[in-house]
């Protein structure tokens, strides 16, 4: 299979597992809805994230073009991200908050994380995460709309690559579920994802941000995911799909905060 077709298949796999976009099934796709090949396909997950970020940036720009202030345009853009992703990562963050905060043992924490009901810790984590994202984007959009749009793209790409960190560093915490089925990313795919993520993280430079600011955003996003990975190791001894979601959310927020600071 040619490289172009292989990359397209990998991009479609990533989009199917991380978004609710209605994607056509191409004739040369071997198993479009299976986990087979996901450990290789993750090399394109930053591109999938960048596409989501670009769509959200489009919503932000359209809202601003009809005269809506940043205080309204920003939550519309974040809402678009939620709809496009099906709140997949937000659900993971809430589950982790409930499990880590409410369980007395690793087994009990995992049991709580699997419960579809949301508890107080999960609700508070979601509320705080949404507030920080909307407030940061509001600040950026009020300062410079193009910068806010570029940050949406960079954060969406970097944070989805950062969600691979728990998979790469920790064993599965249980013998079923998304974290187990996805498997450990292939080293070459992980390296490709990292390079692509850093490239997209520099997108704000196009909108006038300095190189130092962009690199600080990337470092903050990666650092937040690493910190959450270490927390998951202490709490449940491994990783799950929820842990990946939590790592993505904290990485995205950290990236936003760097660009909101000083505006």
Coordinates of C-alpha atoms in Angstrom, one line a residue, residues 43-149:
X43 CA 1.0 8.6 14.2
X44 CA -1.9 10.6 12.7
X45 CA -3.7 11.5 15.9
X46 CA -2.2 15.0 16.0
X47 CA -3.6 15.6 12.5
X48 CA -7.0 14.4 13.6
X49 CA -6.8 16.8 16.5
X50 CA -5.7 19.7 14.3
X51 CA -8.8 19.1 12.1
X52 CA -11.1 19.3 15.1
X53 CA -9.3 22.4 16.3
X54 CA -9.6 24.0 12.9
X55 CA -13.4 23.4 12.9
X56 CA -13.7 24.9 16.3
X57 CA -11.6 27.9 15.2
X58 CA -14.0 28.3 12.3
X59 CA -17.0 28.4 14.7
X60 CA -15.1 31.1 16.7
X61 CA -14.4 33.1 13.6
X62 CA -18.0 32.9 12.4
X63 CA -19.4 33.9 15.8
X64 CA -17.1 36.9 15.8
X65 CA -18.0 37.8 12.2
X66 CA -21.7 38.3 13.2
X67 CA -20.8 40.5 16.0
X68 CA -20.8 38.1 19.0
X69 CA -18.3 39.2 21.7
X70 CA -15.6 36.8 22.9
X71 CA -17.6 36.0 26.0
X72 CA -20.2 34.3 23.7
X73 CA -18.0 33.2 20.8
X74 CA -15.5 31.3 23.1
X75 CA -18.1 28.9 24.6
X76 CA -19.6 28.3 21.2
X77 CA -16.1 27.2 19.9
X78 CA -15.6 24.9 23.0
X79 CA -19.1 23.6 22.5
X80 CA -18.2 22.7 18.9
X81 CA -15.2 20.7 20.2
X82 CA -17.5 18.9 22.6
X83 CA -20.0 18.0 19.9
X84 CA -17.4 16.9 17.4
X85 CA -15.6 14.6 19.9
X86 CA -18.8 13.4 21.6
X87 CA -17.3 14.7 24.9
X88 CA -15.1 11.5 24.9
X89 CA -12.2 13.0 26.8
X90 CA -14.4 15.0 29.2
X91 CA -16.1 11.8 30.2
X92 CA -12.7 10.3 30.9
X93 CA -11.6 13.2 33.1
X94 CA -14.9 13.0 35.1
X95 CA -14.5 9.2 35.5
X96 CA -10.9 9.6 36.7
X97 CA -11.9 12.4 39.2
X98 CA -14.7 10.3 40.6
X99 CA -12.5 7.2 40.9
X100 CA -9.3 8.8 42.1
X101 CA -11.2 10.9 44.6
X102 CA -13.8 8.4 45.8
X103 CA -12.1 5.0 45.9
X104 CA -10.2 3.6 48.8
X105 CA -8.3 0.9 46.8
X106 CA -7.2 0.5 43.2
X107 CA -9.9 -2.0 42.6
X108 CA -12.6 0.3 44.0
X109 CA -11.3 3.2 42.0
X110 CA -11.5 1.2 38.8
X111 CA -15.0 0.1 39.7
X112 CA -16.1 3.7 40.2
X113 CA -14.4 4.8 36.9
X114 CA -16.5 2.2 35.0
X115 CA -19.8 3.4 36.5
X116 CA -21.6 5.6 34.0
X117 CA -23.0 7.8 36.7
X118 CA -21.2 11.0 37.5
X119 CA -20.3 11.9 41.1
X120 CA -19.4 15.1 42.9
X121 CA -15.7 14.9 42.1
X122 CA -16.4 14.3 38.4
X123 CA -18.9 17.1 38.2
X124 CA -16.5 19.5 39.9
X125 CA -13.7 18.4 37.6
X126 CA -15.8 19.0 34.5
X127 CA -17.0 22.4 35.6
X128 CA -13.5 23.6 36.4
X129 CA -12.1 22.2 33.1
X130 CA -14.8 23.8 31.0
X131 CA -14.5 27.1 32.9
X132 CA -10.7 27.2 32.4
X133 CA -11.0 26.4 28.7
X134 CA -13.8 28.9 28.0
X135 CA -12.2 31.7 30.1
X136 CA -8.8 31.2 28.6
X137 CA -10.2 31.3 25.1
X138 CA -12.3 34.3 25.9
X139 CA -9.1 36.2 27.1
X140 CA -7.2 35.2 23.9
X141 CA -10.0 36.0 21.5
X142 CA -10.5 39.4 23.2
X143 CA -6.8 40.1 22.7
X144 CA -6.4 38.7 19.1
X145 CA -9.0 36.5 17.4
X146 CA -6.4 34.9 15.0
X147 CA -4.3 33.9 18.0
X148 CA -7.2 32.2 19.7
X149 CA -8.0 30.2 16.5

